CSV table of C-alpha atoms in Angstrom, one decimal:
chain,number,residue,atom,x,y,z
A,5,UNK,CA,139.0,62.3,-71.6
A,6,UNK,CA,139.9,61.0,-67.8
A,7,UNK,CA,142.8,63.2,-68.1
A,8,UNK,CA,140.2,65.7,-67.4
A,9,UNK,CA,138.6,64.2,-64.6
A,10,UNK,CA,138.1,66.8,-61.8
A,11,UNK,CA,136.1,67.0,-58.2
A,12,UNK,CA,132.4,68.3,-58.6
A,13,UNK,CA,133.1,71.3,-56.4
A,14,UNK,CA,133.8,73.4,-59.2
A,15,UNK,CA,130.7,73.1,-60.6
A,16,UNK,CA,129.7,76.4,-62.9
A,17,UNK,CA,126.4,78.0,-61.4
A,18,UNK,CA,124.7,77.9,-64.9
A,19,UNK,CA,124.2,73.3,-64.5
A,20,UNK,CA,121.6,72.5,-63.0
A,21,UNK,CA,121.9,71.7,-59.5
A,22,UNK,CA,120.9,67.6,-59.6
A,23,UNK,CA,123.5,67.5,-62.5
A,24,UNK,CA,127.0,66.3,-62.5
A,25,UNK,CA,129.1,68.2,-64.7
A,26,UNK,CA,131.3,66.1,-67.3
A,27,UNK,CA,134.9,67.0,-67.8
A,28,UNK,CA,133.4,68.3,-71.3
A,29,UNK,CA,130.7,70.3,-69.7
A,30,UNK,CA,133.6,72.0,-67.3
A,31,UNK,CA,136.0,72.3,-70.4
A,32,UNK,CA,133.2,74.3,-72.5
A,33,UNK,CA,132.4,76.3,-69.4
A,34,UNK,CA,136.3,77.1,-69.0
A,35,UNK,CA,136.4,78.3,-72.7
A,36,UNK,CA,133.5,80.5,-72.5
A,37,UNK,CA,134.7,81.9,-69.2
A,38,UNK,CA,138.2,82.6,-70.3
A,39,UNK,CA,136.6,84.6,-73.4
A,40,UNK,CA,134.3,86.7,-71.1
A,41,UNK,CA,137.1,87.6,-69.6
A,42,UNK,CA,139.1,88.5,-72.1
A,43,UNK,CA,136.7,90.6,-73.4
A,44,UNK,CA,136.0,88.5,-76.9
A,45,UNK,CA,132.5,88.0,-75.8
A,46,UNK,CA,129.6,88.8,-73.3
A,47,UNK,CA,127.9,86.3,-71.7
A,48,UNK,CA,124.4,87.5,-71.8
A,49,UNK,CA,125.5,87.7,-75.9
A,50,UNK,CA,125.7,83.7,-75.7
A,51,UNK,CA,123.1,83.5,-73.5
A,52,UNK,CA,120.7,85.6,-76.1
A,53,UNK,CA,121.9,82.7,-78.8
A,54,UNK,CA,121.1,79.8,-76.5
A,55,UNK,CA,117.5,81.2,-75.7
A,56,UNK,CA,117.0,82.3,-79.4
A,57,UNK,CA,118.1,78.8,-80.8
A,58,UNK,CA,116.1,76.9,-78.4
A,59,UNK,CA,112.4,78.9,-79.4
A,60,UNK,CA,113.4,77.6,-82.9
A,61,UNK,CA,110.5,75.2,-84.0
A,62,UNK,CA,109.8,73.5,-87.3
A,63,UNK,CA,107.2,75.9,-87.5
A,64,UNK,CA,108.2,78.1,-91.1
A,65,UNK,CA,108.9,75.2,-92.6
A,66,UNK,CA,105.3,73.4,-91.9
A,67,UNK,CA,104.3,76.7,-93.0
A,68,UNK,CA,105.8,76.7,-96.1
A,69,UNK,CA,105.0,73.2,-96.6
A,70,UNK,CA,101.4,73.5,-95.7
A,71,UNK,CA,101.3,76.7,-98.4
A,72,UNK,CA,102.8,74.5,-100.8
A,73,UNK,CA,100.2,71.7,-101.0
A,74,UNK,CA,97.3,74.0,-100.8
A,75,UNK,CA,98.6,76.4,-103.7
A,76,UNK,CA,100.2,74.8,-106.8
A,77,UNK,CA,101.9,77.7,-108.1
A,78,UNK,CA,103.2,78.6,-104.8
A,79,UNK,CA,104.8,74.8,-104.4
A,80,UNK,CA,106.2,76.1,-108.3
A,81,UNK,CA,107.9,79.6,-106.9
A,82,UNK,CA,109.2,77.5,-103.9
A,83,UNK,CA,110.9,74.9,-105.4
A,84,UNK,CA,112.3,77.8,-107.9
A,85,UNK,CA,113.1,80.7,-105.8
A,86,UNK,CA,112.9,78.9,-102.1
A,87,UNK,CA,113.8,82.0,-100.2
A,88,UNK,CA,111.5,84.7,-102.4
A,89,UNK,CA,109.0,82.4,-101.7
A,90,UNK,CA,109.7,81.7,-97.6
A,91,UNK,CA,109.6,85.6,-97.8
A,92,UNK,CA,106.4,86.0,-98.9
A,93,UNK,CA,105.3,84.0,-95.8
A,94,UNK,CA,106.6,86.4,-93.7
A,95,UNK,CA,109.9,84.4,-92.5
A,96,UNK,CA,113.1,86.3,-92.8
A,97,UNK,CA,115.8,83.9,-94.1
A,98,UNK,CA,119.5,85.1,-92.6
A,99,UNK,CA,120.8,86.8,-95.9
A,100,UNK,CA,123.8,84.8,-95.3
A,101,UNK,CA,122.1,81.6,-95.6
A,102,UNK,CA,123.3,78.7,-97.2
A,103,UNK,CA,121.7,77.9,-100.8
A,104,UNK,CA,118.0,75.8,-100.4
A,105,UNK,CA,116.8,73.0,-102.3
A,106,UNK,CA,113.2,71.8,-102.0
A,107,UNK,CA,112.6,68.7,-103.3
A,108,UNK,CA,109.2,66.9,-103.3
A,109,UNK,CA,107.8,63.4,-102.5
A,110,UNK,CA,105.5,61.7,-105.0
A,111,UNK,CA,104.0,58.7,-104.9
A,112,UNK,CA,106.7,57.6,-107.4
A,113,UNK,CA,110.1,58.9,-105.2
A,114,UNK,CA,110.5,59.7,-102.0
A,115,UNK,CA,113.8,61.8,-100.8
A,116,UNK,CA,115.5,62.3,-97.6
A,117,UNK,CA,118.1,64.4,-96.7
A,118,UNK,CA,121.7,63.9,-94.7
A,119,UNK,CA,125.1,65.8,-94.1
A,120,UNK,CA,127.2,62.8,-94.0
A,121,UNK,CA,129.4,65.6,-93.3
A,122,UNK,CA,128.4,66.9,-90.6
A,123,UNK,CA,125.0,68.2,-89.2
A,124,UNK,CA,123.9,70.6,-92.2
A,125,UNK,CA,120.3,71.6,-92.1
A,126,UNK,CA,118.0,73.8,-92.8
A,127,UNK,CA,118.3,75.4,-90.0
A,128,UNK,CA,115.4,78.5,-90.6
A,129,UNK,CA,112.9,76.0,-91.4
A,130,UNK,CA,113.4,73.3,-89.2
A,131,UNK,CA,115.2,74.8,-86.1
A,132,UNK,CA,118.4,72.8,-85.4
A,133,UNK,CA,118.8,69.4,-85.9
A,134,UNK,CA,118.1,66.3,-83.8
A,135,UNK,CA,121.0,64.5,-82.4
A,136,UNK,CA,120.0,61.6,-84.8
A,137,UNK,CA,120.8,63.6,-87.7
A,138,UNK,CA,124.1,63.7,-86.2
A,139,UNK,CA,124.8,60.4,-85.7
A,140,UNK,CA,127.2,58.3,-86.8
A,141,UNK,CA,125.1,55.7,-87.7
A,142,UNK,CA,122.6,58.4,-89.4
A,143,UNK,CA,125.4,59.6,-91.6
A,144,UNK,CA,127.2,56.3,-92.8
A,145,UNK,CA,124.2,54.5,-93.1
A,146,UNK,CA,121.3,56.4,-94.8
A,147,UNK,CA,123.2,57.1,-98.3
A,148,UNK,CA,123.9,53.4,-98.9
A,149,UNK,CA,120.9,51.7,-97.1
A,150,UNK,CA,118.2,54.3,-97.0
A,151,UNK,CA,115.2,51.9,-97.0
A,152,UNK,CA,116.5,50.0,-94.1
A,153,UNK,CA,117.3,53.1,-92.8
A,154,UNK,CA,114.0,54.5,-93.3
A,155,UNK,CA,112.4,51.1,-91.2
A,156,UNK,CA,114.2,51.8,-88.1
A,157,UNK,CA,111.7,55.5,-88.2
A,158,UNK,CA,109.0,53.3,-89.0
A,159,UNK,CA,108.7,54.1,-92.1
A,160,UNK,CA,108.1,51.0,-94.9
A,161,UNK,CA,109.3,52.5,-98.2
A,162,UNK,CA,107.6,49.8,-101.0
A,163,UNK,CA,110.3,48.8,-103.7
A,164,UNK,CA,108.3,50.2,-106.3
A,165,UNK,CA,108.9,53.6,-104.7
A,166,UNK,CA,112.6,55.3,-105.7
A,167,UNK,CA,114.6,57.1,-103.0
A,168,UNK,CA,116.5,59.6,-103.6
A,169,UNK,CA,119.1,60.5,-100.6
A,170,UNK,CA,120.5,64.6,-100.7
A,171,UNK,CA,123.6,64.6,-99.1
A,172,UNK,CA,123.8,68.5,-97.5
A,173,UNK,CA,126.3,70.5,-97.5
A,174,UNK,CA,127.9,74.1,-95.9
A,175,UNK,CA,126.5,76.0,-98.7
A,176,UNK,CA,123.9,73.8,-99.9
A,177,UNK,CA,120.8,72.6,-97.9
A,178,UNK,CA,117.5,70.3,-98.6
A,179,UNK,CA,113.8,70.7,-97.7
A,180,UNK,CA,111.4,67.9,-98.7
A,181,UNK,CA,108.0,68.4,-99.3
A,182,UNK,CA,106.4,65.3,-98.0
A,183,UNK,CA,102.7,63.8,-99.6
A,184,UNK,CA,100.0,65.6,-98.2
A,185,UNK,CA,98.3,63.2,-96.6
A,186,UNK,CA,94.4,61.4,-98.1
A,187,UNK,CA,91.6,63.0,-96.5
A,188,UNK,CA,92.4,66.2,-96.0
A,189,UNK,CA,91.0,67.9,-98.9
A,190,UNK,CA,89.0,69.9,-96.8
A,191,UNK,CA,91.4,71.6,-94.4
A,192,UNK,CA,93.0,75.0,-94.4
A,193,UNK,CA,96.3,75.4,-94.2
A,194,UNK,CA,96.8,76.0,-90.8
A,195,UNK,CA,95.0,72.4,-89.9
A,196,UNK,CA,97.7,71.3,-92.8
A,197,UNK,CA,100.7,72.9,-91.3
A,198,UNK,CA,99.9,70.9,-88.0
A,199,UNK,CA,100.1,67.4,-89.9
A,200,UNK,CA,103.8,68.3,-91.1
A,201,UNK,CA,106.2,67.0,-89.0
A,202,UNK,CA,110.1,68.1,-88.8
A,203,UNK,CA,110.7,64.2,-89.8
A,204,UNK,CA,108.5,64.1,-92.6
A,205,UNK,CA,110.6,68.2,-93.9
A,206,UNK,CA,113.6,65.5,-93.4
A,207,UNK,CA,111.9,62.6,-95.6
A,208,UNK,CA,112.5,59.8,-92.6
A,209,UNK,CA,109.1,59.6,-92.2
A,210,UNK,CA,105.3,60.8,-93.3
A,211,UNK,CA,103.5,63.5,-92.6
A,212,UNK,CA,100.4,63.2,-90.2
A,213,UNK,CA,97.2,61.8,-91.2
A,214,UNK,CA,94.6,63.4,-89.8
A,215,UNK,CA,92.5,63.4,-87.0
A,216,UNK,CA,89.9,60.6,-87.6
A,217,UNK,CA,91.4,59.1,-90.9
A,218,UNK,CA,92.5,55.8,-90.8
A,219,UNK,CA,96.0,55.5,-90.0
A,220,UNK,CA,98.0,53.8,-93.3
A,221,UNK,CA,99.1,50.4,-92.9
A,222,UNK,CA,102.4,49.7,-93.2
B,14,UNK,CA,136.6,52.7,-83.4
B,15,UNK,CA,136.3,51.6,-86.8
B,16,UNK,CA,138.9,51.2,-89.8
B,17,UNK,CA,138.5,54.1,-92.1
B,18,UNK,CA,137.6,53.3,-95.5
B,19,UNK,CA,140.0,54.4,-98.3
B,20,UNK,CA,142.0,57.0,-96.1
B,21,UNK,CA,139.3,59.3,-95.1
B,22,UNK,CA,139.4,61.9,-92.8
B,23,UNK,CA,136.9,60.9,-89.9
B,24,UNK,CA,134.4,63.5,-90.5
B,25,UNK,CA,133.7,61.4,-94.0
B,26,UNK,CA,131.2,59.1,-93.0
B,27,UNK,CA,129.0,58.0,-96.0
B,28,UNK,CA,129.2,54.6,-96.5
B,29,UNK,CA,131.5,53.9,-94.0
B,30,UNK,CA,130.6,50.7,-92.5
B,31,UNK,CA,128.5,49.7,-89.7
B,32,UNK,CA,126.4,47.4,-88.2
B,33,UNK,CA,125.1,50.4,-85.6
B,34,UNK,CA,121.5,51.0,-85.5
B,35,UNK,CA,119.9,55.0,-85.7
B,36,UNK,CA,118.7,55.8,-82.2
B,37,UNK,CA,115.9,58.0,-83.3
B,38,UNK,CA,115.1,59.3,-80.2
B,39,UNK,CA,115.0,63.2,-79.5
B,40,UNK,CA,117.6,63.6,-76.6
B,41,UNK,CA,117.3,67.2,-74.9
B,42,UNK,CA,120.6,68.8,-74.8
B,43,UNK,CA,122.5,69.9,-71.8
B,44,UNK,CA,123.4,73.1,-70.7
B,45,UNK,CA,126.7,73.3,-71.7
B,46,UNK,CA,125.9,71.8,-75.7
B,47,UNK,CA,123.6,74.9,-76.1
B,48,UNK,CA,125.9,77.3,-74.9
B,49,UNK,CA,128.8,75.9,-76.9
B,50,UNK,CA,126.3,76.1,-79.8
B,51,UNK,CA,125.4,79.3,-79.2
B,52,UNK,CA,129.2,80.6,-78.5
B,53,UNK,CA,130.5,79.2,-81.8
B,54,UNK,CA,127.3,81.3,-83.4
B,55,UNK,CA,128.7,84.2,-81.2
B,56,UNK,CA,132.0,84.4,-82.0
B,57,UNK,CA,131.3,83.6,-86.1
B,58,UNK,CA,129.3,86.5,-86.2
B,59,UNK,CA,131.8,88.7,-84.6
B,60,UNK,CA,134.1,87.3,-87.5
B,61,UNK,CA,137.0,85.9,-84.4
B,62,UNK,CA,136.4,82.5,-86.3
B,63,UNK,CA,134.4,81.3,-89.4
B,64,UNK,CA,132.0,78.1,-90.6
B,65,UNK,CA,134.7,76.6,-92.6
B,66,UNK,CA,137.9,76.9,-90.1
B,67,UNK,CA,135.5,75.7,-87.4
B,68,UNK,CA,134.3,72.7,-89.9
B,69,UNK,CA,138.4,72.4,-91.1
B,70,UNK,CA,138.8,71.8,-86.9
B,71,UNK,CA,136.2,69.1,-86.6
B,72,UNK,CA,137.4,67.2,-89.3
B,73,UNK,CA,140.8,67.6,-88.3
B,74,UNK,CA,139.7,65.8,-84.7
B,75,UNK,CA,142.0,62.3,-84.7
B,76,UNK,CA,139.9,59.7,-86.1
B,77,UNK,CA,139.5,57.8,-81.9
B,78,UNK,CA,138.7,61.4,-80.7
B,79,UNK,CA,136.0,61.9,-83.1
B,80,UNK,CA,134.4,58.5,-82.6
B,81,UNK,CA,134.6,58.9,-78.7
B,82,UNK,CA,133.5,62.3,-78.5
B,83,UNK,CA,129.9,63.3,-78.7
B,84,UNK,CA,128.6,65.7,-81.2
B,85,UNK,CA,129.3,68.8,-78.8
B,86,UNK,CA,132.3,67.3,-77.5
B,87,UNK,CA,133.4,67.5,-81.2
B,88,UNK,CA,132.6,71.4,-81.4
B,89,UNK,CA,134.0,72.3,-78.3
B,90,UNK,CA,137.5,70.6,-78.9
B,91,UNK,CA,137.6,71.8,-82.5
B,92,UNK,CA,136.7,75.2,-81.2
B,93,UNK,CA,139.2,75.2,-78.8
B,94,UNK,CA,142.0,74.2,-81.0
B,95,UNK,CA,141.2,76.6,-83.1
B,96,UNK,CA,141.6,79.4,-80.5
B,97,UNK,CA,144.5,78.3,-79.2
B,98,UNK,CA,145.5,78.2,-82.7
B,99,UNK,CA,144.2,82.2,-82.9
B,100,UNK,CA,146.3,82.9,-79.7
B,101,UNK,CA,143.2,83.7,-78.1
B,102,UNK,CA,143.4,80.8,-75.5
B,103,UNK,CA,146.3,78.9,-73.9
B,104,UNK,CA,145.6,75.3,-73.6
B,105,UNK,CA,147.3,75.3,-70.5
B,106,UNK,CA,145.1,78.0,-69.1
B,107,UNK,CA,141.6,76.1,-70.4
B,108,UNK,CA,143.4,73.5,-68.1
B,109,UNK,CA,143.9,75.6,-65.4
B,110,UNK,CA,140.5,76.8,-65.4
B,111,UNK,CA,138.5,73.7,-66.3
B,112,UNK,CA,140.5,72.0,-63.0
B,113,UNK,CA,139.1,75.5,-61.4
B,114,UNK,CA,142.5,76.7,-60.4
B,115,UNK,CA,142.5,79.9,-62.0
């Protein structure tokens, strides 16, 4: 992209002052300049997005998650109706959503999810995506070596266990409902919701033990 | 950049082989990734452009662009491409204006 090289005078007010613009970051800023102008969109429209997207936490799907392993027939609607049952917690799924599939860890199979695509995600649940998601290596790798895969987060799968790897798509997404985690029997689901990570809704990892339990080897 | 595997187009990346390791860190992204994000949201739901012809754009990046180009490098360049392909934007004016002559 040298061809695009250009003096840091022009630097577009909204980059932070310390920062050096790329020639990508002045590219974008051209693009959405040249359609504020041309009256194809408002700024402050974008700039509602940006600030929108960026609140977006795992939160609804720990939720959900959290629901799910305190109420059996619950975890039953959700894995049969995902988006009656994200409903009834209150979270309003984008009637335009792509289709949800919740599939659940056991001790028996694990599953974790991919676009080898792209970056497709369950975005309502889980916010948007971390950049290893959309990585290269992420996306080649994970369908054909998932257990090493699966190391390099930490995460020892034994060779007993199966894994199953859901390759996403535009109009087809994955939750995964990780184990809920020994010891806490006790806990309401609040307490549980904290223990479930956005890694462990992707299956690269476990969810949290918690506070005071012994962490599990391996 | 890498051979592709049986002719695929370079969005295609299951299987394709490797030796790269997953950098699982969480990277905070910059300004202008959010905003490109966000316009591409912006301008889908205004109907000017749609999931599928922005996804047809990626994965019609050349296969050394795609590999070079970061994950919002890859939006922006398909999203422009497929403006200029709308006749909403010149490419020489996105020029013009990313050089800040215009």
């Amino acid at each position: 992209m040298s061809e695009h090289d250009h003096p840091h005078e022009h630097a577009q007010r909204d980059f932070q002052p310390d920062e050096e613009p790329t020639a990508s970051a002045l590219r974008a800023a051209a693009i959405e300049a040249l359609l504020t102008e041309k009256g194809v969109v408002a700024r402050e429209e974008v700039t509602r997005v940006v600030e929108a997207t960026r609140a977006q936490t795992p939160q609804a799907g720990a939720a959900v998650v959290a629901r799910a392993w305190s109420d059996p027939a619950y975890k039953e609607r959700l894995k049969a109706r995902p988006f009656e049952a994200i409903a009834e917690l209150g979270y309003d799924i984008p009637i335009e959503a792509p289709q949800l599939y919740v599939v659940e860890n056991s001790p028996a199979q694990r599953n974790v999810i991919v676009c080898t695509l792209c970056s497709c995600y369950p975005r309502a649940l889980l916010g948007p995506p971390p950049d290893w998601y959309k990585s290269l290596a992420y996306r080649s790798r994970v369908v054909v070596e998932p257990r090493a895969v699966l190391r390099e987060f930490g995460t020892v799968v034994p060779d007993d266990v199966e894994v199953k790897v859901w390759d996403s798509t535009a109009d087809l997404r994955f939750l995964v409902i990780p184990e809920r985690p020994a010891g806490t029997e006790g806990l309401g689901e609040d307490a549980l919701a904290g223990l479930v990570t956005r890694d462990s809704m992707i299956g690269v990892s476990d969810a949290l033990a918690p506070e005071g339990a012994e962490v599990r080897a391996g | 950049m890498s051979a592709a595997p049986d002719d695929r187009k370079p969005h295609d990346r299951g299987g394709w082989p490797t030796d790269e390791h997953v950098d699982t860190h969480d990277h905070a992204h910059l300004d202008w990734e959010w905003r490109t994000d966000a316009l591409v949201r912006v301008l889908s739901a205004k109907g000017v452009i749609s999931t599928d012809q922005m996804r047809r754009a990626i994965e019609s990046l050349p296969l050394e662009r795609y590999e070079a180009s970061s994950y919002y490098e890859r939006w922006s360049a398909a999203l422009e491409a497929l403006l200029v392909e709308k006749g909403l934007l010149a490419a020489a004016e996105v020029d013009a204006r990313a050089r800040g002559a215009a």
